Coordinates of C-alpha atoms and ligand atoms in Angstrom, one line a residue:
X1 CA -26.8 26.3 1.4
X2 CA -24.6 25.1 -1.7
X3 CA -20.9 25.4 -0.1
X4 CA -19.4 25.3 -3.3
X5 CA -21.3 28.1 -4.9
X6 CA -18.5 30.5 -5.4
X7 CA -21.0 33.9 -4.7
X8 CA -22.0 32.2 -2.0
X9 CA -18.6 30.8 -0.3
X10 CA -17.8 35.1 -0.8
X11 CA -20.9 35.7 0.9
X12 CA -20.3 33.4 3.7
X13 CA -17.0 34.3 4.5
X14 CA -17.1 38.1 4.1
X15 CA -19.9 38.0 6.6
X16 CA -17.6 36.0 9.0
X17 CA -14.5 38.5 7.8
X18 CA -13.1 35.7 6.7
X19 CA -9.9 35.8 4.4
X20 CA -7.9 32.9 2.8
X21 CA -4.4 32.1 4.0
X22 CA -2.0 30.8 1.2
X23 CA 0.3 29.2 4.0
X24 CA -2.2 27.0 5.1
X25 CA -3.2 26.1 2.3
X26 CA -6.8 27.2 1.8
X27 CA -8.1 26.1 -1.6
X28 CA -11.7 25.6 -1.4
X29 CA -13.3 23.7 -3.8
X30 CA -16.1 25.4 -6.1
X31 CA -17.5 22.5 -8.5
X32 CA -20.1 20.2 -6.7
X33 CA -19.2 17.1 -8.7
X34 CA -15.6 17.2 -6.8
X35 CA -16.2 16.4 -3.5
X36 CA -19.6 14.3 -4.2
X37 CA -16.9 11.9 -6.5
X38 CA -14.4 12.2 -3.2
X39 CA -16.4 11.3 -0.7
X40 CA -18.2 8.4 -3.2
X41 CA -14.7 7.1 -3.8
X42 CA -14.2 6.9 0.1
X43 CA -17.1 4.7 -0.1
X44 CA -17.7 4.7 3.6
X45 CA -21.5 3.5 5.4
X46 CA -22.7 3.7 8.1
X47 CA -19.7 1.3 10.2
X48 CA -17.2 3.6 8.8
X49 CA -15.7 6.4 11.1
X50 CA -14.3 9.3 8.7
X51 CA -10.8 11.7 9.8
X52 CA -11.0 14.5 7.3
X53 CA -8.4 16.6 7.2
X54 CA -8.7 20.2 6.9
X55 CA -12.6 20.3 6.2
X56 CA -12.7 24.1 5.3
X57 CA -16.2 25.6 5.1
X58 CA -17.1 21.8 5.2
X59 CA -17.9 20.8 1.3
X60 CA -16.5 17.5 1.7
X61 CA -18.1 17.0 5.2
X62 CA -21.1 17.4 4.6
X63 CA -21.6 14.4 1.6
X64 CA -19.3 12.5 4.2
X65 CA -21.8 13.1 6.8
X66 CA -24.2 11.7 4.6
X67 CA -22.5 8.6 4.0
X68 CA -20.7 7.6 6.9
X69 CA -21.9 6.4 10.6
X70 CA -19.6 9.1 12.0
X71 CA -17.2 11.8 11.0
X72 CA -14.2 13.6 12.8
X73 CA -12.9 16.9 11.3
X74 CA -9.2 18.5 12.3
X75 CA -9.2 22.2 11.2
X76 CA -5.8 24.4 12.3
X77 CA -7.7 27.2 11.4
X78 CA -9.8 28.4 14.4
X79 CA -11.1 31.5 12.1
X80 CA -13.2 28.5 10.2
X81 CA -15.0 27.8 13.6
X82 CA -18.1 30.2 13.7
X83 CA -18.4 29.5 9.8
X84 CA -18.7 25.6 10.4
X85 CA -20.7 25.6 13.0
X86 CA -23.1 27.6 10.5
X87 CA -22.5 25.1 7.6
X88 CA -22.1 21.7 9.8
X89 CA -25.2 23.0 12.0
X90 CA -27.6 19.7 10.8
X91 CA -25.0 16.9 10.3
X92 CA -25.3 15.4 13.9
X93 CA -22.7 13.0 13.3
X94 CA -19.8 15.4 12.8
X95 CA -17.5 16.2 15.5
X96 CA -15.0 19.3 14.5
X97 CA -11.9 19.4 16.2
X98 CA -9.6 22.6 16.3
X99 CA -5.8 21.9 15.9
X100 CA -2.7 21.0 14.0
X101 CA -3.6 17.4 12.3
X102 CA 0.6 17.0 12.3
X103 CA 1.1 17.4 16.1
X104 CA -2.4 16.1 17.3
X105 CA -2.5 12.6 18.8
X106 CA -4.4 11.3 16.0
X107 CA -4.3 7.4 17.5
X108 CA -6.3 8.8 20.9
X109 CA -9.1 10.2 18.8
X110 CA -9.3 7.7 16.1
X111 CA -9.9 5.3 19.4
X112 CA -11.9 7.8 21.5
X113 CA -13.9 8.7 18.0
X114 CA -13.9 5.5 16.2
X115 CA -12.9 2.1 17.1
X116 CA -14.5 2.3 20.8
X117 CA -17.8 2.4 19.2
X118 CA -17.3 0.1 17.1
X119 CA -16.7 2.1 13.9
X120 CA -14.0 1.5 10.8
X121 CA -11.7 4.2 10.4
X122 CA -10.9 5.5 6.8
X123 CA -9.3 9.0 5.9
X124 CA -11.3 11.4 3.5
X125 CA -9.7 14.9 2.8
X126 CA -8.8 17.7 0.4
X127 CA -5.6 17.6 1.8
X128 CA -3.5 21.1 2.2
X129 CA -1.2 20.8 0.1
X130 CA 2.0 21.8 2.0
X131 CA 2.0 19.0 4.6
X132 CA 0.7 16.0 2.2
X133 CA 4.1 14.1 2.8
X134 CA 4.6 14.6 6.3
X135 CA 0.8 13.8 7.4
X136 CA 0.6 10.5 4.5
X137 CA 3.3 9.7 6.4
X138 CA 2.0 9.9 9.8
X139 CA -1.2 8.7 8.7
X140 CA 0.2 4.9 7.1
X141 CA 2.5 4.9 10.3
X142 CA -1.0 4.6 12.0
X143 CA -2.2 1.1 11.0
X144 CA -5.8 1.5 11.7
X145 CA -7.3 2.8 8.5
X146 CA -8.7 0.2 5.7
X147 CA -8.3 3.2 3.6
X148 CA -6.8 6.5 3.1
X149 CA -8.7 8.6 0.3
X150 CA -7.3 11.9 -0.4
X151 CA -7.2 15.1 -2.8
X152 CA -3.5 16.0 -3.2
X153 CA -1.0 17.3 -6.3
X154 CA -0.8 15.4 -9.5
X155 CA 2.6 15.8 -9.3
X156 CA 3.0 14.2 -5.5
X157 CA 0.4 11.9 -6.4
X158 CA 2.3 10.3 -9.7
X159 CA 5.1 10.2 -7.3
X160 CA 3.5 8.0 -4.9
X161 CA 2.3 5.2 -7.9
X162 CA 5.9 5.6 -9.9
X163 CA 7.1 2.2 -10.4
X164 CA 11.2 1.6 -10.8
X165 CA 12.9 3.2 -14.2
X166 CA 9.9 6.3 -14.2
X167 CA 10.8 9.6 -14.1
X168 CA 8.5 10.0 -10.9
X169 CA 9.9 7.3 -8.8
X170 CA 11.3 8.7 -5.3
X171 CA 12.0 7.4 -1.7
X172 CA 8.7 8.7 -0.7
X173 CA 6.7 7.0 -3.2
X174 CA 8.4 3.4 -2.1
X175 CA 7.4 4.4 1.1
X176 CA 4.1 4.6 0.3
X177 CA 4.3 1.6 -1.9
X178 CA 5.4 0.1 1.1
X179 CA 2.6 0.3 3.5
X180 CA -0.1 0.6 1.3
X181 CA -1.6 -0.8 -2.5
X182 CA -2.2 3.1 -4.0
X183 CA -4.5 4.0 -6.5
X184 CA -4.4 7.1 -9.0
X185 CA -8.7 7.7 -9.2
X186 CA -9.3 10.6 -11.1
X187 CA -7.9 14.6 -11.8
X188 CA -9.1 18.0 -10.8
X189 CA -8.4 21.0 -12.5
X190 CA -7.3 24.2 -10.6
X191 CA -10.5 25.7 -12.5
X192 CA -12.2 23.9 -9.7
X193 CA -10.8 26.4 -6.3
X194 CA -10.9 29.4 -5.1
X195 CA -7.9 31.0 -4.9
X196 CA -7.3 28.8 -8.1
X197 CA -3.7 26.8 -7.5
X198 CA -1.2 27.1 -10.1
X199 CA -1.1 23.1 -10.3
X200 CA -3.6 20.3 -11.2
X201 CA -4.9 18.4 -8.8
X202 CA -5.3 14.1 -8.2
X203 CA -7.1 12.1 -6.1
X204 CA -5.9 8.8 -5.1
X205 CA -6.6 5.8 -2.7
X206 CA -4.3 4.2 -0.8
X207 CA -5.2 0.7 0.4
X208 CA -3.1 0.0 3.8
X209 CA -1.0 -3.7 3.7
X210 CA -1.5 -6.0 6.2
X211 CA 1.8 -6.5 5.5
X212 CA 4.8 -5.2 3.3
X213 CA 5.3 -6.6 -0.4
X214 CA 8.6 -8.3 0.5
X215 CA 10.8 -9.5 3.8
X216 CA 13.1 -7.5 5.0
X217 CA 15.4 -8.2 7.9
X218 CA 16.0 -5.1 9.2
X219 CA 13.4 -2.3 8.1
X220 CA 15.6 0.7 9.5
X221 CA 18.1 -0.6 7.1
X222 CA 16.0 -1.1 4.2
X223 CA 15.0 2.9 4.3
X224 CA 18.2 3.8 5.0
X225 CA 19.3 2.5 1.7
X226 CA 16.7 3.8 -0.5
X227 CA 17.0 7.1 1.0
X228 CA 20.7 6.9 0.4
X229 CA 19.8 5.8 -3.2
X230 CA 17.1 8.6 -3.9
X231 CA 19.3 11.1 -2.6
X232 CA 22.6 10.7 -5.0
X233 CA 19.6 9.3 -7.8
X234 CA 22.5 10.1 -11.1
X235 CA 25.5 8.6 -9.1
X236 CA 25.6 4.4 -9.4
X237 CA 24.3 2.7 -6.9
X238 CA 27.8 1.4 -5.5
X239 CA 28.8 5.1 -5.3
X240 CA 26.2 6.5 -3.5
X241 CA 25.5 4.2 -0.5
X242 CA 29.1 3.7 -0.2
X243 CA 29.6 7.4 0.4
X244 CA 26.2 7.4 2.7
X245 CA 26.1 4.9 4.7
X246 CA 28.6 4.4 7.2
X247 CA 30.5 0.4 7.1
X248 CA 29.4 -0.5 3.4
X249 CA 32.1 -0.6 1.5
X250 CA 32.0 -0.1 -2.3
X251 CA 32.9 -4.0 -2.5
X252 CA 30.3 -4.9 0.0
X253 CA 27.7 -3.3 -2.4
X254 CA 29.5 -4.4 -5.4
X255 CA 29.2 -7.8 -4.6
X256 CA 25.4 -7.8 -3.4
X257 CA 24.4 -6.6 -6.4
X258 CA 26.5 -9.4 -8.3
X259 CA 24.2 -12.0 -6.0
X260 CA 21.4 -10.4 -7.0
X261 CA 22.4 -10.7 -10.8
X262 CA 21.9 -6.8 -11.2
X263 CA 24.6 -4.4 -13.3
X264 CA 27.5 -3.2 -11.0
X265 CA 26.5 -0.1 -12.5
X266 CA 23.0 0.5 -11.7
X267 CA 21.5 3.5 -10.3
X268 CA 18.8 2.8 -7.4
X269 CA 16.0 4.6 -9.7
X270 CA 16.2 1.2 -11.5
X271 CA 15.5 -0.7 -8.6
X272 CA 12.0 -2.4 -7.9
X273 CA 11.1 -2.2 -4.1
X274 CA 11.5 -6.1 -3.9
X275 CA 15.3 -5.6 -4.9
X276 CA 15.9 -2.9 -2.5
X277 CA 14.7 -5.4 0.0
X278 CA 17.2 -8.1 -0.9
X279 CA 20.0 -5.6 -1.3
X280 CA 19.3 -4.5 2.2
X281 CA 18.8 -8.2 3.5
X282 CA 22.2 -8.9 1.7
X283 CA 23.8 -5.9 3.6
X284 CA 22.4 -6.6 6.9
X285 CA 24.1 -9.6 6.5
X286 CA 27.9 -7.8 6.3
Ligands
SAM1 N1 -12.1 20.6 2.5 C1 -12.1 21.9 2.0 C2 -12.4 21.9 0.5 O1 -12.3 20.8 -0.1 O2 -12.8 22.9 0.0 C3 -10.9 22.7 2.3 C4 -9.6 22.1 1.8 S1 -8.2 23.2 1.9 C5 -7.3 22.5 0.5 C6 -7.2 22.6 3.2 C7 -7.8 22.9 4.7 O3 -6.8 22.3 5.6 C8 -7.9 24.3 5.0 O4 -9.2 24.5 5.6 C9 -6.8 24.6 6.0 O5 -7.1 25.6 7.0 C10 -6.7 23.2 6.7 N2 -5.3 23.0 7.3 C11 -4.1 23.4 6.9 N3 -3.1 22.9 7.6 C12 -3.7 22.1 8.5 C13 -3.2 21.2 9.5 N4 -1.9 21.2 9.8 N5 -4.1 20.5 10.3 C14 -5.4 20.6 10.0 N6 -5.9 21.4 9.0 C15 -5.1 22.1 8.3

C-alpha cells in the first residue's frame, strides 16, 4: 500500500470513517520523496531507537522502520488506531503508543524502549504543528537524543537558526541554540499535504550539545534575561530588563554593558548568545 497515494489515503480513511482534525494538526503528507528524504536525513541503523511524533497513517514510520533497529510512535489520536494497525501490520519493530507526546513520560519509554536494549535514541517526526515549541522544548530538556530530526514551519524553523541582528532571532531560537547545533536541511511545499496548510514547510536537524556554547553562572538567570530582552525587543536593552527584572537597576545594566564594551543603547536582538551569557554572569554578580 502507497500511504502517500492521495486516492488511496481517501480510501483508507473513509473505510475507517476517518476525518481530519485541524486542531490536532493532521496534515498528512502526499509526495513519497518527503518522508523517504526525512527519514534518510535521520540517518538512523540498526543501533538507533526512533520517537516519532505523531506518525499519522504511518508514512514516515514505515521508511523509519526500514532503517532503524527499533521504532516508537506517540499518536493522541486513538481514531488513527485500527488504520495503523492495518498500515504498520509488517513492520515488527514498531511499537505505537496512544497518548499526548506533551504530557507522556517520554524519559520512562525512551528507557523502557530504547536505552535498556541497548539502542541510541534519535527523534524523527512530521511534527503537528501547533505544539512544535512546547514539545522541542521538552524534547532538548531530555538529554538522551544524539539527534532530533523534524518536519516543522519554515517560519519556526528560521527562527530556531536566526543568528543576532536577523529579523528572525527570538528567545526561543537561543534556546534552541543553546542545547543543540541546529541545521536548516531542506523545504516542503504545502502542495505536498492533504488538507494543504496555508504555510511552507522545513525540515531541520538539531544536533544536541554535550554542553552549552558559553559558561554561565547561573542558567535561570541567563533565560531570565533573554526572555526579558525578547519580550520588550524595540525598547534598549537597559530599559527593558530594568523594568523586568526585579533588583537590576538601569545603572547595574548600564555599566555591564560598558564592561562588555557594547553601546549603552543596544537592543538585546543585537546580542550574540555568548554576550547574553556574560551580561548575565556580570549581573549575577550584583
Ligand atoms: N506523520 C504523518 C505524516 O507525515 O503524514 C502525520 C503528521 S501530522 C502533521 C501530525 C500528527 O500528530 C497527527 O497524526 C496528529 O494526530 C498527531 N498529534 C497531534 N498532537 C499530538 C500530540 N500532542 N501527541 C502525539 N501526537 C499528536
Amino acid at each position: 500500500m502507497k500511504l502517500t497515494d492521495y486516492q488511496e489515503i481517501r480510501a483508507l480513511l473513509s473505510l475507517h470513517g476517518f476525518h481530519f482534525t485541524k486542531s490536532l494538526g493532521q496534515n498528512f503528507l502526499t509526495a513519497a520523496w518527503v518522508p523517504d528524504k526525512i527519514a534518510e536525513a535521520a540517518a538512523p541503523n540498526r543501533s538507533t531507537g526512533v520517537l516519532e511524533i505523531g506518525p499519522g497513517i504511518g508514512c514516515l514510520t514505515v521508511p523509519l522502520s526500514r532503517l532503524a533497529g527499533r521504532v516508537v510512535s506517540v499518536e493522541l489520536d486513538r481514531r488513527l488506531m485500527p488504520v495503523l494497525s492495518q498500515t504498520l501490520a509488517g513492520c515488527e519493530n514498531v511499537e505505537v503508543v496512544f497518548g499526548d507526546a506533551l504530557k507522556m513520560d517520554l524519559q520512562a519509554l525512551v528507557e523502557e524502549e530504547f536505552l535498556s536494549r541497548g539502542l541510541q535514541p534519535v527523534v524523527c517526526a512530521n511534527l503537528p504543528y501547533n505544539i512544535t515549541s512546547p514539545i522541542l522544548t521538552k524534547l532538548t530538556e531530555m538529554k538522551c537524543f544524539a539527534n532530533i530530526t523534524v518536519m516543522i514551519q519554515q517560519e519556526v524553523a528560521r527562527r530556531i537558526c536566526a543568528s543576532a541582528g536577523e529579523s528572525d532571532y527570538s528567545a526561543f531560537g537561543i534556546l534552541m541554540q543553546w542545547r543543540t547545533v541546529p541545521e536548516l536541511l531542506f523545504d516542503v511545499s504545502p502542495s505536498c499535504f492533504v488538507p494543504q496548510p496555508k504555510v511552507t514547510s522545513t525540515v531541520i536537524r538539531l544536533g544536541l550539545r554535550e554542553t552549552p556554547p558559553a559558561e554561565v553562572q547561573d542558567e535561570k538567570l541567563f533565560f531570565t534575561v533573554v526572555r526579558a530582552a525578547f519580550n520588550q525587543r524595540r525598547k534598549t536593552l537597559v530599559n527593558a530588563l530594568s523594568s523586568q527584572i526585579p533588583g537590576v537597576s538601569r545603572e547595574t545594566v548600564a555599566k555591564a554593558l560598558e564592561t562588555l564594551g557594547l553601546d549603552g543603547q543596544i537592543r538585546g536582538e543585537a546580542l550574540a548568545v555568548k554576550d547574553f551569557a556574560q551580561l548575565s554572569n556580570l549581573l549575577s554578580k550584583q
